[in-house]
PDB file of C-alpha atoms in Angstrom:
ATOM      1  CA  UNK A   1      83.576 117.216 108.217  1.00 52.00           C
ATOM      2  CA  UNK A   2      81.232 116.260 111.060  1.00 52.00           C
ATOM      3  CA  UNK A   3      77.976 115.251 109.308  1.00 66.00           C
ATOM      4  CA  UNK A   4      78.662 111.662 108.348  1.00 79.00           C
ATOM      5  CA  UNK A   5      75.811 109.574 106.861  1.00 77.00           C
ATOM      6  CA  UNK A   6      73.953 106.970 108.908  1.00 78.00           C
ATOM      7  CA  UNK A   7      75.501 104.278 106.713  1.00 81.00           C
ATOM      8  CA  UNK A   8      78.937 105.241 108.039  1.00 87.00           C
ATOM      9  CA  UNK A   9      77.884 104.942 111.688  1.00 83.00           C
ATOM     10  CA  UNK A  10      76.110 101.638 111.054  1.00 79.00           C
ATOM     11  CA  UNK A  11      79.231 100.156 109.430  1.00 84.00           C
ATOM     12  CA  UNK A  12      81.488  97.754 111.293  1.00 85.00           C
ATOM     13  CA  UNK A  13      85.040  98.689 112.263  1.00 87.00           C
ATOM     14  CA  UNK A  14      86.347  96.534 109.419  1.00 90.00           C
ATOM     15  CA  UNK A  15      84.049  98.293 106.931  1.00 92.00           C
ATOM     16  CA  UNK A  16      85.239 101.720 108.129  1.00 93.00           C
ATOM     17  CA  UNK A  17      88.868 100.630 107.808  1.00 94.00           C
ATOM     18  CA  UNK A  18      88.367  99.448 104.228  1.00 94.00           C
ATOM     19  CA  UNK A  19      86.214 102.456 103.349  1.00 94.00           C
ATOM     20  CA  UNK A  20      83.230 100.653 101.897  1.00 94.00           C
ATOM     21  CA  UNK A  21      80.376  98.382 102.884  1.00 92.00           C
ATOM     22  CA  UNK A  22      78.596  95.575 101.080  1.00 90.00           C
ATOM     23  CA  UNK A  23      74.781  95.725 101.177  1.00 85.00           C
ATOM     24  CA  UNK A  24      73.314  92.266 100.506  1.00 81.00           C
ATOM     25  CA  UNK A  25      69.764  93.589 100.031  1.00 73.00           C
ATOM     26  CA  UNK A  26      70.822  95.595  96.959  1.00 83.00           C
ATOM     27  CA  UNK A  27      73.880  93.438  96.135  1.00 89.00           C
ATOM     28  CA  UNK A  28      76.195  96.422  95.823  1.00 92.00           C
ATOM     29  CA  UNK A  29      79.333  97.887  97.341  1.00 94.00           C
ATOM     30  CA  UNK A  30      78.945 101.430  98.680  1.00 94.00           C
ATOM     31  CA  UNK A  31      81.767 103.873  99.362  1.00 95.00           C
ATOM     32  CA  UNK A  32      81.478 105.197 102.911  1.00 94.00           C
ATOM     33  CA  UNK A  33      83.342 108.347 101.936  1.00 92.00           C
ATOM     34  CA  UNK A  34      81.336 109.655  98.980  1.00 92.00           C
ATOM     35  CA  UNK A  35      78.358 107.294  98.785  1.00 91.00           C
ATOM     36  CA  UNK A  36      79.000 106.005  95.272  1.00 93.00           C
ATOM     37  CA  UNK A  37      77.785 102.462  94.724  1.00 94.00           C
ATOM     38  CA  UNK A  38      79.021  99.663  92.480  1.00 95.00           C
ATOM     39  CA  UNK A  39      76.769  96.731  91.642  1.00 94.00           C
ATOM     40  CA  UNK A  40      78.060  93.236  92.271  1.00 92.00           C
ATOM     41  CA  UNK A  41      78.352  91.244  89.058  1.00 91.00           C
ATOM     42  CA  UNK A  42      79.098  94.289  86.920  1.00 93.00           C
ATOM     43  CA  UNK A  43      82.535  94.587  85.305  1.00 95.00           C
ATOM     44  CA  UNK A  44      84.051  98.082  85.466  1.00 95.00           C
ATOM     45  CA  UNK A  45      86.782  99.404  83.132  1.00 93.00           C
ATOM     46  CA  UNK A  46      89.915 100.553  84.945  1.00 90.00           C
ATOM     47  CA  UNK A  47      92.782 101.818  82.804  1.00 87.00           C
ATOM     48  CA  UNK A  48      93.636  98.779  80.681  1.00 87.00           C
ATOM     49  CA  UNK A  49      91.911  96.327  82.995  1.00 90.00           C
ATOM     50  CA  UNK A  50      88.408  95.123  83.740  1.00 94.00           C
ATOM     51  CA  UNK A  51      87.603  94.855  87.442  1.00 95.00           C
ATOM     52  CA  UNK A  52      84.751  93.292  89.380  1.00 95.00           C
ATOM     53  CA  UNK A  53      82.824  95.616  91.713  1.00 95.00           C
ATOM     54  CA  UNK A  54      84.719  94.706  94.897  1.00 94.00           C
ATOM     55  CA  UNK A  55      88.106  95.316  93.263  1.00 94.00           C
ATOM     56  CA  UNK A  56      86.885  98.447  91.540  1.00 96.00           C
ATOM     57  CA  UNK A  57      85.640 100.114  94.734  1.00 96.00           C
ATOM     58  CA  UNK A  58      89.054  99.501  96.282  1.00 95.00           C
ATOM     59  CA  UNK A  59      90.598 101.206  93.258  1.00 95.00           C
ATOM     60  CA  UNK A  60      87.990 104.002  93.524  1.00 95.00           C
ATOM     61  CA  UNK A  61      88.946 104.740  97.134  1.00 95.00           C
ATOM     62  CA  UNK A  62      92.632 105.010  96.260  1.00 94.00           C
ATOM     63  CA  UNK A  63      92.045 107.169  93.177  1.00 93.00           C
ATOM     64  CA  UNK A  64      89.369 109.451  94.585  1.00 94.00           C
ATOM     65  CA  UNK A  65      90.130 109.586  98.307  1.00 94.00           C
ATOM     66  CA  UNK A  66      93.788 108.496  98.582  1.00 93.00           C
ATOM     67  CA  UNK A  67      92.952 106.051 101.407  1.00 95.00           C
ATOM     68  CA  UNK A  68      90.494 105.416 104.224  1.00 95.00           C
ATOM     69  CA  UNK A  69      93.261 106.406 106.638  1.00 96.00           C
ATOM     70  CA  UNK A  70      93.615 109.871 105.152  1.00 95.00           C
ATOM     71  CA  UNK A  71      89.856 110.389 104.998  1.00 95.00           C
ATOM     72  CA  UNK A  72      89.459 109.468 108.659  1.00 95.00           C
ATOM     73  CA  UNK A  73      92.483 111.502 109.674  1.00 95.00           C
ATOM     74  CA  UNK A  74      91.056 114.641 108.062  1.00 93.00           C
ATOM     75  CA  UNK A  75      87.700 114.420 109.816  1.00 94.00           C
ATOM     76  CA  UNK A  76      86.825 117.206 112.240  1.00 92.00           C
ATOM     77  CA  UNK A  77      88.311 117.106 115.733  1.00 91.00           C
ATOM     78  CA  UNK A  78      84.767 116.774 117.117  1.00 90.00           C
ATOM     79  CA  UNK A  79      84.628 113.377 115.391  1.00 90.00           C
ATOM     80  CA  UNK A  80      88.179 112.098 115.867  1.00 91.00           C
ATOM     81  CA  UNK A  81      89.072 113.694 119.206  1.00 90.00           C
ATOM     82  CA  UNK A  82      92.569 114.293 117.811  1.00 91.00           C
ATOM     83  CA  UNK A  83      94.577 117.499 117.992  1.00 92.00           C
ATOM     84  CA  UNK A  84      96.279 118.852 114.872  1.00 93.00           C
ATOM     85  CA  UNK A  85      99.633 117.833 116.334  1.00 92.00           C
ATOM     86  CA  UNK A  86      98.431 114.268 116.875  1.00 93.00           C
ATOM     87  CA  UNK A  87      97.106 114.154 113.311  1.00 94.00           C
ATOM     88  CA  UNK A  88     100.495 115.249 111.997  1.00 94.00           C
ATOM     89  CA  UNK A  89     102.230 112.564 114.032  1.00 94.00           C
ATOM     90  CA  UNK A  90      99.842 109.867 112.826  1.00 95.00           C
ATOM     91  CA  UNK A  91     100.335 110.924 109.206  1.00 95.00           C
ATOM     92  CA  UNK A  92     104.120 110.660 109.578  1.00 95.00           C
ATOM     93  CA  UNK A  93     103.874 107.314 111.388  1.00 95.00           C
ATOM     94  CA  UNK A  94     101.586 106.024 108.617  1.00 94.00           C
ATOM     95  CA  UNK A  95     104.215 106.924 106.015  1.00 94.00           C
ATOM     96  CA  UNK A  96     106.725 104.781 107.920  1.00 94.00           C
ATOM     97  CA  UNK A  97     109.019 107.483 109.237  1.00 93.00           C
ATOM     98  CA  UNK A  98     111.346 106.523 112.098  1.00 92.00           C
ATOM     99  CA  UNK A  99     111.276 108.388 115.412  1.00 92.00           C
ATOM    100  CA  UNK A 100     114.386 110.354 114.395  1.00 92.00           C
ATOM    101  CA  UNK A 101     112.888 111.265 111.009  1.00 93.00           C
ATOM    102  CA  UNK A 102     109.674 112.418 112.690  1.00 93.00           C
ATOM    103  CA  UNK A 103     111.698 114.430 115.194  1.00 93.00           C
ATOM    104  CA  UNK A 104     113.596 116.070 112.351  1.00 92.00           C
ATOM    105  CA  UNK A 105     110.411 116.798 110.399  1.00 91.00           C
ATOM    106  CA  UNK A 106     108.842 118.465 113.437  1.00 90.00           C
ATOM    107  CA  UNK A 107     112.075 120.154 114.556  1.00 88.00           C
ATOM    108  CA  UNK A 108     111.832 118.624 118.015  1.00 79.00           C
ATOM    109  CA  UNK A 109     115.362 117.252 117.932  1.00 67.00           C
ATOM    110  CA  UNK A 110     114.570 114.443 120.372  1.00 82.00           C
ATOM    111  CA  UNK A 111     113.749 110.780 119.766  1.00 87.00           C
ATOM    112  CA  UNK A 112     112.446 110.418 123.314  1.00 89.00           C
ATOM    113  CA  UNK A 113     109.780 113.070 122.675  1.00 89.00           C
ATOM    114  CA  UNK A 114     108.465 111.116 119.679  1.00 92.00           C
ATOM    115  CA  UNK A 115     108.544 107.851 121.657  1.00 91.00           C
ATOM    116  CA  UNK A 116     106.437 109.530 124.333  1.00 92.00           C
ATOM    117  CA  UNK A 117     103.944 110.599 121.660  1.00 91.00           C
ATOM    118  CA  UNK A 118     103.755 107.021 120.367  1.00 92.00           C
ATOM    119  CA  UNK A 119     103.110 105.792 123.913  1.00 93.00           C
ATOM    120  CA  UNK A 120     100.345 108.380 124.409  1.00 92.00           C
ATOM    121  CA  UNK A 121      98.647 107.339 121.176  1.00 93.00           C
ATOM    122  CA  UNK A 122      98.816 103.656 122.137  1.00 92.00           C
ATOM    123  CA  UNK A 123      97.211 104.467 125.494  1.00 93.00           C
ATOM    124  CA  UNK A 124      94.484 106.351 123.646  1.00 91.00           C
ATOM    125  CA  UNK A 125      93.934 103.250 121.483  1.00 92.00           C
ATOM    126  CA  UNK A 126      93.544 101.048 124.577  1.00 93.00           C
ATOM    127  CA  UNK A 127      91.058 103.481 126.119  1.00 93.00           C
ATOM    128  CA  UNK A 128      89.077 103.569 122.866  1.00 90.00           C
ATOM    129  CA  UNK A 129      88.849  99.754 122.826  1.00 89.00           C
ATOM    130  CA  UNK A 130      87.521  99.665 126.376  1.00 93.00           C
ATOM    131  CA  UNK A 131      84.990 102.415 125.674  1.00 89.00           C
ATOM    132  CA  UNK A 132      83.846 100.686 122.469  1.00 84.00           C
ATOM    133  CA  UNK A 133      83.382  97.409 124.338  1.00 84.00           C
ATOM    134  CA  UNK A 134      81.403  99.167 127.074  1.00 86.00           C
ATOM    135  CA  UNK A 135      79.080 100.865 124.579  1.00 79.00           C
ATOM    136  CA  UNK A 136      78.508  97.652 122.620  1.00 74.00           C
ATOM    137  CA  UNK A 137      77.686  95.768 125.818  1.00 75.00           C
ATOM    138  CA  UNK A 138      75.338  98.564 126.810  1.00 73.00           C
ATOM    139  CA  UNK A 139      73.553  98.339 123.465  1.00 64.00           C
ATOM    140  CA  UNK A 140      73.239  94.570 123.774  1.00 60.00           C
ATOM    141  CA  UNK A 141      71.878  94.638 127.311  1.00 58.00           C
ATOM    142  CA  UNK A 142      68.618  92.748 127.703  1.00 52.00           C
ATOM    143  CA  UNK A 143      66.249  92.396 130.663  1.00 48.00           C
ATOM    144  CA  UNK A 144      67.391  89.991 133.359  1.00 50.00           C
ATOM    145  CA  UNK A 145      63.942  88.488 133.432  1.00 47.00           C
ATOM    146  CA  UNK A 146      63.317  85.936 130.694  1.00 49.00           C
ATOM    147  CA  UNK A 147      60.075  87.119 129.064  1.00 49.00           C
ATOM    148  CA  UNK A 148      59.341  83.704 127.569  1.00 48.00           C
ATOM    149  CA  UNK A 149      59.204  81.645 130.775  1.00 46.00           C
ATOM    150  CA  UNK A 150      56.297  81.345 133.104  1.00 42.00           C
ATOM    151  CA  UNK A 151      57.007  82.617 136.595  1.00 38.00           C
ATOM    152  CA  UNK A 152      56.416  80.260 139.525  1.00 39.00           C
ATOM    153  CA  UNK A 153      53.705  82.587 140.827  1.00 37.00           C
ATOM    154  CA  UNK A 154      51.936  83.401 137.600  1.00 34.00           C
ATOM    155  CA  UNK A 155      50.664  81.743 134.435  1.00 34.00           C
ATOM    156  CA  UNK A 156      51.464  84.861 132.436  1.00 39.00           C
ATOM    157  CA  UNK A 157      53.255  83.627 129.323  1.00 41.00           C
ATOM    158  CA  UNK A 158      55.388  86.621 128.398  1.00 42.00           C
ATOM    159  CA  UNK A 159      56.285  90.149 129.310  1.00 52.00           C
ATOM    160  CA  UNK A 160      53.766  92.500 127.660  1.00 55.00           C
ATOM    161  CA  UNK A 161      56.626  94.504 126.187  1.00 56.00           C
ATOM    162  CA  UNK A 162      57.165  91.636 123.757  1.00 63.00           C
ATOM    163  CA  UNK A 163      53.520  90.952 122.944  1.00 71.00           C
ATOM    164  CA  UNK A 164      53.137  91.161 119.187  1.00 77.00           C
ATOM    165  CA  UNK A 165      50.344  90.431 116.742  1.00 83.00           C
ATOM    166  CA  UNK A 166      50.841  88.268 113.697  1.00 85.00           C
ATOM    167  CA  UNK A 167      50.419  91.348 111.530  1.00 87.00           C
ATOM    168  CA  UNK A 168      53.123  93.226 113.449  1.00 88.00           C
ATOM    169  CA  UNK A 169      55.425  90.223 113.227  1.00 88.00           C
ATOM    170  CA  UNK A 170      55.008  89.982 109.454  1.00 89.00           C
ATOM    171  CA  UNK A 171      55.616  93.715 109.071  1.00 91.00           C
ATOM    172  CA  UNK A 172      58.879  93.535 111.047  1.00 92.00           C
ATOM    173  CA  UNK A 173      60.075  90.458 109.163  1.00 91.00           C
ATOM    174  CA  UNK A 174      59.310  92.106 105.822  1.00 91.00           C
ATOM    175  CA  UNK A 175      61.181  95.269 106.855  1.00 91.00           C
ATOM    176  CA  UNK A 176      64.361  93.513 107.983  1.00 92.00           C
ATOM    177  CA  UNK A 177      64.398  90.418 105.767  1.00 92.00           C
ATOM    178  CA  UNK A 178      64.081  92.270 102.473  1.00 89.00           C
ATOM    179  CA  UNK A 179      64.827  89.135 100.475  1.00 88.00           C
ATOM    180  CA  UNK A 180      62.432  87.051 102.537  1.00 88.00           C
ATOM    181  CA  UNK A 181      62.935  85.085 105.789  1.00 87.00           C
ATOM    182  CA  UNK A 182      65.573  82.944 104.127  1.00 87.00           C
ATOM    183  CA  UNK A 183      67.698  85.910 103.138  1.00 83.00           C
ATOM    184  CA  UNK A 184      70.140  88.134 105.036  1.00 90.00           C
ATOM    185  CA  UNK A 185      69.139  90.875 107.455  1.00 91.00           C
ATOM    186  CA  UNK A 186      69.289  94.406 106.079  1.00 88.00           C
ATOM    187  CA  UNK A 187      70.221  95.557 109.598  1.00 89.00           C
ATOM    188  CA  UNK A 188      69.610  94.555 113.208  1.00 89.00           C
ATOM    189  CA  UNK A 189      67.356  96.840 115.272  1.00 88.00           C
ATOM    190  CA  UNK A 190      67.882  98.141 118.797  1.00 85.00           C
ATOM    191  CA  UNK A 191      64.209  97.951 119.821  1.00 86.00           C
ATOM    192  CA  UNK A 192      63.620  94.751 121.745  1.00 85.00           C
ATOM    193  CA  UNK A 193      60.215  93.931 120.252  1.00 87.00           C
ATOM    194  CA  UNK A 194      61.716  93.998 116.768  1.00 90.00           C
ATOM    195  CA  UNK A 195      64.695  91.958 117.927  1.00 91.00           C
ATOM    196  CA  UNK A 196      62.397  89.304 119.355  1.00 91.00           C
ATOM    197  CA  UNK A 197      60.475  89.050 116.076  1.00 92.00           C
ATOM    198  CA  UNK A 198      63.736  88.556 114.183  1.00 94.00           C
ATOM    199  CA  UNK A 199      65.084  86.060 116.724  1.00 94.00           C
ATOM    200  CA  UNK A 200      61.902  83.988 116.352  1.00 92.00           C
ATOM    201  CA  UNK A 201      62.624  83.685 112.637  1.00 93.00           C
ATOM    202  CA  UNK A 202      66.254  82.749 113.274  1.00 94.00           C
ATOM    203  CA  UNK A 203      65.343  80.199 115.935  1.00 93.00           C
ATOM    204  CA  UNK A 204      63.136  78.456 113.367  1.00 92.00           C
ATOM    205  CA  UNK A 205      66.273  77.748 111.323  1.00 93.00           C
ATOM    206  CA  UNK A 206      67.374  75.214 113.947  1.00 94.00           C
ATOM    207  CA  UNK A 207      65.968  71.734 114.501  1.00 92.00           C
ATOM    208  CA  UNK A 208      64.325  70.770 117.784  1.00 89.00           C
ATOM    209  CA  UNK A 209      65.921  67.991 119.869  1.00 87.00           C
ATOM    210  CA  UNK A 210      69.242  68.477 118.095  1.00 92.00           C
ATOM    211  CA  UNK A 211      72.484  69.760 119.600  1.00 93.00           C
ATOM    212  CA  UNK A 212      74.784  72.108 117.719  1.00 94.00           C
ATOM    213  CA  UNK A 213      78.374  73.112 118.266  1.00 94.00           C
ATOM    214  CA  UNK A 214      79.142  76.827 118.527  1.00 92.00           C
ATOM    215  CA  UNK A 215      80.751  76.656 115.089  1.00 92.00           C
ATOM    216  CA  UNK A 216      77.590  75.118 113.611  1.00 93.00           C
ATOM    217  CA  UNK A 217      75.446  77.861 115.169  1.00 94.00           C
ATOM    218  CA  UNK A 218      77.831  80.522 113.828  1.00 92.00           C
ATOM    219  CA  UNK A 219      77.751  79.009 110.345  1.00 92.00           C
ATOM    220  CA  UNK A 220      73.961  79.240 110.191  1.00 92.00           C
ATOM    221  CA  UNK A 221      73.811  82.766 111.582  1.00 93.00           C
ATOM    222  CA  UNK A 222      76.610  84.166 109.385  1.00 91.00           C
ATOM    223  CA  UNK A 223      74.251  83.906 106.438  1.00 90.00           C
ATOM    224  CA  UNK A 224      71.895  86.381 108.071  1.00 92.00           C
ATOM    225  CA  UNK A 225      74.140  88.983 109.711  1.00 91.00           C
ATOM    226  CA  UNK A 226      77.839  89.799 109.950  1.00 88.00           C
ATOM    227  CA  UNK A 227      77.735  90.061 113.763  1.00 87.00           C
ATOM    228  CA  UNK A 228      76.669  86.442 114.173  1.00 89.00           C
ATOM    229  CA  UNK A 229      78.103  86.334 117.701  1.00 89.00           C
ATOM    230  CA  UNK A 230      75.538  88.933 118.764  1.00 90.00           C
ATOM    231  CA  UNK A 231      72.694  86.882 117.263  1.00 93.00           C
ATOM    232  CA  UNK A 232      73.968  83.715 118.956  1.00 92.00           C
ATOM    233  CA  UNK A 233      74.198  85.437 122.323  1.00 91.00           C
ATOM    234  CA  UNK A 234      70.735  86.979 122.045  1.00 92.00           C
ATOM    235  CA  UNK A 235      69.133  83.678 121.051  1.00 93.00           C
ATOM    236  CA  UNK A 236      70.332  82.368 124.416  1.00 91.00           C
ATOM    237  CA  UNK A 237      69.596  85.510 126.453  1.00 89.00           C
ATOM    238  CA  UNK A 238      66.069  85.845 125.093  1.00 88.00           C
ATOM    239  CA  UNK A 239      65.346  82.209 125.861  1.00 89.00           C
ATOM    240  CA  UNK A 240      65.118  80.753 122.357  1.00 92.00           C
ATOM    241  CA  UNK A 241      68.184  78.549 122.827  1.00 92.00           C
ATOM    242  CA  UNK A 242      70.184  77.120 125.683  1.00 92.00           C
ATOM    243  CA  UNK A 243      73.796  76.018 125.909  1.00 92.00           C
ATOM    244  CA  UNK A 244      76.276  74.204 128.108  1.00 90.00           C
ATOM    245  CA  UNK A 245      78.308  76.380 130.530  1.00 85.00           C
ATOM    246  CA  UNK A 246      81.410  76.100 128.380  1.00 84.00           C
ATOM    247  CA  UNK A 247      79.502  77.011 125.198  1.00 84.00           C
ATOM    248  CA  UNK A 248      80.425  73.763 123.475  1.00 87.00           C
ATOM    249  CA  UNK A 249      76.830  72.756 122.776  1.00 92.00           C
ATOM    250  CA  UNK A 250      73.646  74.657 121.847  1.00 94.00           C
ATOM    251  CA  UNK A 251      70.041  73.526 121.393  1.00 94.00           C
ATOM    252  CA  UNK A 252      66.554  74.952 120.943  1.00 92.00           C
ATOM    253  CA  UNK A 253      64.485  75.351 124.098  1.00 86.00           C
ATOM    254  CA  UNK A 254      61.088  73.715 123.781  1.00 70.00           C
TER     255      UNK A 254
END
């Protein structure tokens, strides 16, 4: 399987591990494997029990798909980058087999060979973490120039790339704040103009001339988006907020 839905690729690592995602705009849990959804607040019958949606989707994944691990493991090599031999090793490791038991199962006859395979897989994990961090940083990159400050040689207020009409602003806000500006974000866009419109809304949730700790900023932003650290960082990088060098204090820039 190589054609995974957009919802899968938009999911966080934690969501992919658990096999489902919660969508606040529709208030439902959606299986990333088959796409079935379960509405929050509904009670679902399960054998002789009654389960809430979050518990039921966990049961659904086990009953219908065995586990997220096995689903991911059986994806096409083009998606996982794993050889069939590596998949077999991972499946045996997941079941808790010792190196000797794995060696016996594969008829290798050598513990050291299996230990070498474990080492290779751990190195692959480290490389994947670095690559993931690089790609996330690349996606979060913003212009070095602050588009909201006047330059010393010009009275131009902002970079034209971020110029936006009131009508455009309202359209973007309506598209991403489906429950209204006080509700959570349906998603967070990559286009900078849309990001700026959203960040303006978020900045308005803070009080001028008041200092906030990082924890207080996180608490406010968690309500809007799971990756609150990204929102906090962009509020600073796009010039809506400032902070002390050690990140202990944040405030709105006037």
